[in-house]
Short mmCIF file of C-alpha atoms in Angstrom, two decimals:
data_model
loop_
_atom_site.label_atom_id
_atom_site.label_comp_id
_atom_site.label_asym_id
_atom_site.label_seq_id
_atom_site.Cartn_x
_atom_site.Cartn_y
_atom_site.Cartn_z
CA UNK A 1 4.00 -5.96 29.77
CA UNK A 2 5.59 -9.31 28.49
CA UNK A 3 2.19 -10.62 27.48
CA UNK A 4 1.50 -7.42 25.46
CA UNK A 5 4.78 -7.74 23.80
CA UNK A 6 4.25 -11.27 22.75
CA UNK A 7 0.93 -10.25 21.17
CA UNK A 8 2.63 -7.41 19.38
CA UNK A 9 5.26 -9.76 17.92
CA UNK A 10 2.46 -12.11 16.66
CA UNK A 11 0.51 -9.32 15.20
CA UNK A 12 3.49 -8.01 13.06
CA UNK A 13 4.35 -11.43 11.93
CA UNK A 14 0.72 -12.25 10.61
CA UNK A 15 0.90 -10.07 7.51
CA UNK A 16 4.39 -11.51 6.64
CA UNK A 17 3.29 -15.09 7.05
CA UNK A 18 -0.09 -14.47 5.08
CA UNK A 19 1.98 -13.13 2.11
CA UNK A 20 4.83 -15.64 2.12
CA UNK A 21 3.21 -18.88 3.48
CA UNK A 22 -0.50 -18.48 2.73
CA UNK A 23 -0.43 -19.55 -0.96
CA UNK A 24 1.84 -22.55 0.22
CA UNK A 25 -0.63 -23.63 2.95
CA UNK A 26 -3.50 -23.51 0.58
CA UNK A 27 -1.62 -25.63 -2.10
CA UNK A 28 -0.52 -28.11 0.46
CA UNK A 29 -4.15 -28.60 1.78
CA UNK A 30 -5.41 -29.02 -1.84
CA UNK A 31 -2.94 -31.78 -2.59
CA UNK A 32 -3.14 -33.56 0.58
CA UNK A 33 -6.82 -33.51 1.52
CA UNK A 34 -9.36 -34.92 -0.92
CA UNK A 35 -12.26 -33.37 0.95
CA UNK A 36 -10.75 -30.00 0.48
CA UNK A 37 -10.00 -30.32 -3.06
CA UNK A 38 -13.35 -30.23 -4.81
CA UNK A 39 -14.38 -27.30 -2.62
CA UNK A 40 -11.34 -25.39 -3.56
CA UNK A 41 -11.94 -25.99 -7.24
CA UNK A 42 -15.63 -24.92 -6.99
CA UNK A 43 -14.43 -21.76 -5.02
CA UNK A 44 -11.67 -20.88 -7.60
CA UNK A 45 -13.99 -21.35 -10.45
CA UNK A 46 -16.69 -19.14 -8.86
CA UNK A 47 -14.48 -16.11 -8.42
CA UNK A 48 -12.51 -16.71 -11.63
CA UNK A 49 -15.73 -16.48 -13.66
CA UNK A 50 -18.06 -14.36 -11.69
CA UNK A 51 -16.57 -12.33 -8.91
CA UNK A 52 -15.85 -8.70 -10.01
CA UNK A 53 -15.54 -7.15 -6.52
CA UNK A 54 -11.83 -6.35 -6.81
CA UNK A 55 -12.66 -4.20 -9.74
CA UNK A 56 -15.94 -2.83 -8.16
CA UNK A 57 -14.59 -1.12 -5.05
CA UNK A 58 -14.51 -4.51 -3.00
CA UNK A 59 -18.32 -4.85 -3.33
CA UNK A 60 -20.02 -5.59 0.05
CA UNK A 61 -17.08 -7.47 1.50
CA UNK A 62 -15.40 -4.43 2.83
CA UNK A 63 -15.95 -4.61 6.64
CA UNK A 64 -14.87 -1.86 8.86
CA UNK A 65 -15.16 -3.81 12.00
CA UNK A 66 -13.06 -6.81 10.79
CA UNK A 67 -10.49 -4.59 9.11
CA UNK A 68 -9.72 -2.84 12.39
CA UNK A 69 -9.67 -6.25 14.24
CA UNK A 70 -8.81 -8.98 12.21
CA UNK A 71 -4.98 -8.57 11.77
CA UNK A 72 -4.53 -6.90 15.28
CA UNK A 73 -3.66 -3.60 13.68
CA UNK A 74 -3.75 -1.76 17.06
CA UNK A 75 -0.88 -4.10 18.24
CA UNK A 76 1.02 -3.52 14.94
CA UNK A 77 0.61 0.23 15.60
CA UNK A 78 1.98 -0.16 19.10
CA UNK A 79 4.95 -2.34 18.20
CA UNK A 80 6.76 0.07 16.01
CA UNK A 81 4.94 2.47 16.97
CA UNK A 82 2.99 4.00 13.94
CA UNK A 83 1.55 7.52 13.84
CA UNK A 84 -0.65 9.66 11.52
CA UNK A 85 -0.57 13.28 10.92
CA UNK A 86 -2.15 15.63 8.46
CA UNK A 87 -1.34 18.97 6.97
CA UNK A 88 -4.85 19.91 5.77
CA UNK A 89 -8.38 18.56 5.66
CA UNK A 90 -9.74 16.45 2.85
CA UNK A 91 -13.10 17.89 2.30
CA UNK A 92 -15.51 15.42 1.08
CA UNK A 93 -17.07 17.93 -1.12
CA UNK A 94 -13.79 18.65 -3.03
CA UNK A 95 -12.93 15.12 -3.91
CA UNK A 96 -12.74 12.44 -5.05
CA UNK A 97 -9.03 11.88 -4.05
CA UNK A 98 -5.99 9.97 -5.58
CA UNK A 99 -3.61 9.31 -2.86
CA UNK A 100 0.21 8.84 -3.59
CA UNK A 101 1.69 6.46 -0.91
CA UNK A 102 5.39 6.65 -0.45
CA UNK A 103 7.56 4.88 -0.06
CA UNK A 104 6.67 1.08 -0.63
CA UNK A 105 9.08 -0.41 1.92
CA UNK A 106 9.26 -4.20 2.13
CA UNK A 107 5.75 -4.80 3.12
CA UNK A 108 3.86 -1.48 3.29
CA UNK A 109 3.18 -1.66 6.98
CA UNK A 110 2.54 2.10 7.35
CA UNK A 111 -0.02 2.20 4.58
CA UNK A 112 -1.88 -0.68 5.80
CA UNK A 113 -1.98 0.58 9.54
CA UNK A 114 -2.35 4.35 9.02
CA UNK A 115 -4.17 4.57 5.75
CA UNK A 116 -6.32 1.55 5.47
CA UNK A 117 -7.34 0.92 9.05
CA UNK A 118 -8.50 3.52 11.56
CA UNK A 119 -6.28 2.66 14.59
CA UNK A 120 -4.19 5.78 14.20
CA UNK A 121 -7.14 7.84 13.68
CA UNK A 122 -7.84 8.12 9.89
CA UNK A 123 -11.58 8.37 10.30
CA UNK A 124 -11.28 11.06 13.04
CA UNK A 125 -8.84 13.04 10.98
CA UNK A 126 -10.67 12.73 7.76
CA UNK A 127 -14.34 12.01 8.42
CA UNK A 128 -16.60 10.91 5.67
CA UNK A 129 -13.62 9.85 3.35
CA UNK A 130 -14.34 6.53 2.04
CA UNK A 131 -11.12 4.94 0.99
CA UNK A 132 -9.49 2.00 -0.76
CA UNK A 133 -5.94 0.97 -1.51
CA UNK A 134 -4.99 -0.37 -4.84
CA UNK A 135 -2.97 -3.42 -5.12
CA UNK A 136 -1.59 -6.01 -7.68
CA UNK A 137 -4.06 -8.42 -9.21
CA UNK A 138 -2.03 -11.40 -8.12
CA UNK A 139 -3.22 -10.84 -4.74
CA UNK A 140 -6.79 -11.63 -5.83
CA UNK A 141 -5.71 -14.87 -7.50
CA UNK A 142 -4.87 -16.69 -4.24
CA UNK A 143 -7.89 -18.40 -2.55
CA UNK A 144 -8.88 -17.17 0.84
CA UNK A 145 -6.03 -14.46 0.81
CA UNK A 146 -8.21 -12.55 -1.71
CA UNK A 147 -11.06 -12.55 0.84
CA UNK A 148 -8.79 -11.01 3.46
CA UNK A 149 -7.80 -8.44 1.02
CA UNK A 150 -11.36 -7.42 -0.02
CA UNK A 151 -12.39 -7.17 3.68
CA UNK A 152 -9.68 -4.75 4.43
CA UNK A 153 -10.57 -2.51 1.37
CA UNK A 154 -7.96 -3.58 -1.13
CA UNK A 155 -8.98 -3.26 -4.83
CA UNK A 156 -7.33 -3.99 -8.21
CA UNK A 157 -4.70 -1.32 -9.18
CA UNK A 158 -5.99 -1.58 -12.81
CA UNK A 159 -6.96 1.70 -14.24
CA UNK A 160 -10.73 0.66 -14.61
CA UNK A 161 -10.86 -0.47 -11.02
CA UNK A 162 -9.36 2.94 -9.64
CA UNK A 163 -11.61 4.95 -11.98
CA UNK A 164 -14.68 2.87 -10.87
CA UNK A 165 -14.33 3.80 -7.23
CA UNK A 166 -13.42 7.48 -7.81
CA UNK A 167 -16.53 7.76 -9.68
CA UNK A 168 -18.78 6.62 -6.88
CA UNK A 169 -18.81 10.06 -5.20
CA UNK A 170 -16.82 13.10 -4.02
CA UNK A 171 -15.98 11.58 -0.80
CA UNK A 172 -14.15 8.54 -2.30
CA UNK A 173 -10.48 8.14 -2.30
CA UNK A 174 -7.94 5.46 -3.58
CA UNK A 175 -4.38 5.07 -2.24
CA UNK A 176 -1.80 3.89 -4.62
CA UNK A 177 1.72 3.03 -3.74
CA UNK A 178 3.13 4.49 -6.91
CA UNK A 179 6.48 2.88 -6.67
CA UNK A 180 5.24 -0.50 -6.55
CA UNK A 181 7.28 -3.66 -6.45
CA UNK A 182 10.31 -1.98 -8.28
CA UNK A 183 10.52 0.36 -5.23
CA UNK A 184 10.71 -2.42 -2.67
CA UNK A 185 14.11 -3.27 -4.27
CA UNK A 186 15.29 0.18 -3.47
CA UNK A 187 14.45 -0.14 0.22
CA UNK A 188 17.49 -0.10 2.51
CA UNK A 189 17.82 1.19 6.29
CA UNK A 190 17.88 5.02 6.30
CA UNK A 191 17.17 5.55 2.75
CA UNK A 192 14.41 7.47 0.96
CA UNK A 193 14.38 6.32 -2.65
CA UNK A 194 11.19 6.38 -4.58
CA UNK A 195 10.18 5.33 -8.14
CA UNK A 196 7.91 8.08 -9.62
CA UNK A 197 9.12 9.63 -12.97
CA UNK A 198 8.09 6.62 -14.98
CA UNK A 199 4.54 6.41 -13.42
CA UNK A 200 2.78 8.50 -15.92
CA UNK A 201 -0.49 6.44 -15.63
CA UNK A 202 -1.18 7.67 -12.01
CA UNK A 203 -1.33 11.32 -13.31
CA UNK A 204 -3.35 10.54 -16.29
CA UNK A 205 -6.00 8.77 -14.11
CA UNK A 206 -6.05 11.91 -12.00
CA UNK A 207 -6.54 14.22 -15.03
CA UNK A 208 -9.30 11.89 -16.52
CA UNK A 209 -11.23 11.73 -13.26
CA UNK A 210 -10.49 15.13 -11.89
CA UNK A 211 -9.39 13.53 -8.67
CA UNK A 212 -7.33 15.75 -6.41
CA UNK A 213 -3.90 14.39 -5.70
CA UNK A 214 -2.64 13.85 -2.18
CA UNK A 215 1.01 13.23 -1.47
CA UNK A 216 1.47 10.95 1.59
CA UNK A 217 5.05 10.08 3.02
CA UNK A 218 5.80 7.52 5.78
CA UNK A 219 8.90 8.59 7.44
CA UNK A 220 10.92 5.43 8.78
CA UNK A 221 9.10 2.74 6.63
CA UNK A 222 12.45 1.88 4.82
CA UNK A 223 14.27 1.23 8.04
CA UNK A 224 12.08 -1.72 9.34
CA UNK A 225 14.17 -4.31 7.44
CA UNK A 226 17.64 -5.06 6.29
CA UNK A 227 17.71 -6.20 2.65
CA UNK A 228 20.12 -8.52 1.03
CA UNK A 229 21.99 -7.06 -1.97
CA UNK A 230 23.92 -8.60 -4.56
CA UNK A 231 24.45 -7.65 -8.28
CA UNK A 232 23.37 -11.19 -9.46
CA UNK A 233 20.42 -11.19 -6.89
CA UNK A 234 19.31 -7.90 -8.05
CA UNK A 235 19.28 -9.03 -11.79
CA UNK A 236 17.13 -12.07 -10.90
CA UNK A 237 14.76 -9.90 -8.89
CA UNK A 238 14.30 -7.38 -11.89
CA UNK A 239 13.89 -10.22 -14.26
CA UNK A 240 10.95 -11.78 -12.01
CA UNK A 241 9.43 -8.20 -11.96
CA UNK A 242 9.52 -7.85 -15.66
CA UNK A 243 8.06 -11.47 -16.16
CA UNK A 244 5.49 -11.50 -13.40
CA UNK A 245 4.84 -7.95 -12.42
CA UNK A 246 5.97 -8.54 -8.84
CA UNK A 247 9.25 -9.51 -7.20
CA UNK A 248 10.63 -10.93 -3.88
CA UNK A 249 13.07 -8.61 -1.74
CA UNK A 250 14.96 -10.80 0.43
CA UNK A 251 14.87 -9.10 3.79
CA UNK A 252 15.34 -9.84 7.43
CA UNK A 253 14.61 -7.86 10.69
CA UNK A 254 15.38 -8.48 14.21
CA UNK A 255 17.38 -11.36 15.21
CA UNK A 256 17.78 -12.20 11.46
CA UNK A 257 14.28 -13.32 11.35
CA UNK A 258 10.97 -11.94 9.56
CA UNK A 259 10.12 -9.83 12.54
CA UNK A 260 10.66 -6.18 11.51
CA UNK A 261 12.59 -3.72 13.64
CA UNK A 262 11.01 -1.58 16.18
CA UNK A 263 11.38 1.55 14.28
CA UNK A 264 8.91 4.61 14.83
CA UNK A 265 6.99 5.12 11.58
CA UNK A 266 5.11 8.57 10.94
CA UNK A 267 2.90 8.94 7.97
CA UNK A 268 2.15 12.46 6.96
CA UNK A 269 -0.69 13.23 4.62
CA UNK A 270 -0.05 16.34 2.63
CA UNK A 271 -2.15 19.02 1.15
CA UNK A 272 -4.45 18.02 -1.63
CA UNK A 273 -3.52 19.28 -5.16
CA UNK A 274 -6.63 20.27 -7.19
CA UNK A 275 -6.78 18.75 -10.70
CA UNK A 276 -9.02 19.86 -13.39
CA UNK A 277 -10.83 17.12 -15.09
CA UNK A 278 -9.51 16.41 -18.72
CA UNK A 279 -11.01 13.74 -20.78
CA UNK A 280 -8.11 13.32 -23.17
CA UNK A 281 -4.98 14.70 -21.56
CA UNK A 282 -1.91 15.33 -23.49
CA UNK A 283 1.49 14.29 -22.57
CA UNK A 284 2.32 17.81 -21.80
CA UNK A 285 -0.53 18.16 -19.25
CA UNK A 286 0.52 14.74 -17.66
CA UNK A 287 3.99 16.06 -17.30
CA UNK A 288 3.04 19.32 -15.88
CA UNK A 289 0.95 17.64 -13.25
CA UNK A 290 3.57 15.09 -12.29
CA UNK A 291 6.11 17.96 -11.97
CA UNK A 292 3.71 19.89 -9.52
CA UNK A 293 3.24 16.62 -7.59
CA UNK A 294 6.84 15.99 -7.17
CA UNK A 295 7.29 19.52 -5.98
CA UNK A 296 4.54 19.05 -3.41
CA UNK A 297 6.14 15.72 -2.28
CA UNK A 298 9.59 17.23 -2.06
CA UNK A 299 8.23 20.08 0.21
CA UNK A 300 6.28 17.60 2.32
CA UNK A 301 9.50 15.63 2.79
CA UNK A 302 11.76 18.73 3.48
CA UNK A 303 9.36 20.05 6.04
CA UNK A 304 9.11 16.91 8.32
CA UNK A 305 12.38 15.05 7.73
CA UNK A 306 14.28 16.44 10.59
CA UNK A 307 11.42 15.99 13.05
CA UNK A 308 10.48 12.37 12.05
CA UNK A 309 13.61 10.95 10.19
CA UNK A 310 16.60 12.21 12.17
CA UNK A 311 18.65 9.10 11.71
CA UNK A 312 18.32 8.98 7.86
CA UNK A 313 21.37 8.13 5.85
CA UNK A 314 20.33 9.96 2.60
CA UNK A 315 17.70 12.42 1.46
CA UNK A 316 14.61 11.86 -0.93
CA UNK A 317 15.88 10.46 -4.13
CA UNK A 318 13.89 9.75 -7.13
CA UNK A 319 15.50 6.61 -8.71
CA UNK A 320 13.16 5.87 -11.52
#
């Protein structure tokens, strides 16, 4: 039992360390090792000039075996634990599907474990659905980290990237953490704050592609960490977000370390919302679809909040 717990602790730390320390390790190696430097330069030049896989559904680098093994996701699942439930089937003949993932949390553990990998049963619940999760382009700028992202099925969050994958067939699906980095700054224990009203582009893509919308909510995701909060710090974080497109929430978990709390997280996949393909949607059509989606997400939250989030401190709140 002790041995299993140690493996689980290591597993939940790996994504944190890769995201926080990975770029620093690569930079240190390139500066300190003359042999490594030319190899790195050639590699960076190659992907900067020629590699379009992040915009082409991950190309041939997506590997179902590795994505379910490499980061020990089954041990991450058992550590919290993580669970996946569904309200309805996702018929591969009625797609493609554009999945809204809520909330962002600090590191999106539940979206990685429950949606991207199969360790909580995504493939058995939704057979034939071939999914990707869209993420910030900056992930694909970091050497080697980008390869890990592509292996796991991460693609660029740019509009053309999402539309490309959705165009590949009715069984395709793309998950988007709609609130993005801005939502991570609203992540505090027991809260359910999401950024959604300003995200018109998500609904425009759905209309342009005819992709059915699928609301997905992870109960407990926001309670995995404590986040430091101060008005001056918040201003700096928002400034970084405006300048770079990402920000850095300062959070801590168990024993004031980077280890997240052991908090049950349940991801519920809602019923798909049919969308009629519209080549040039008007702002009114976008607003109407957004309102329909918000209503569906609210209903999903209200239906399961008392079962999966009994210790919440506040209800679902759209803060932006």
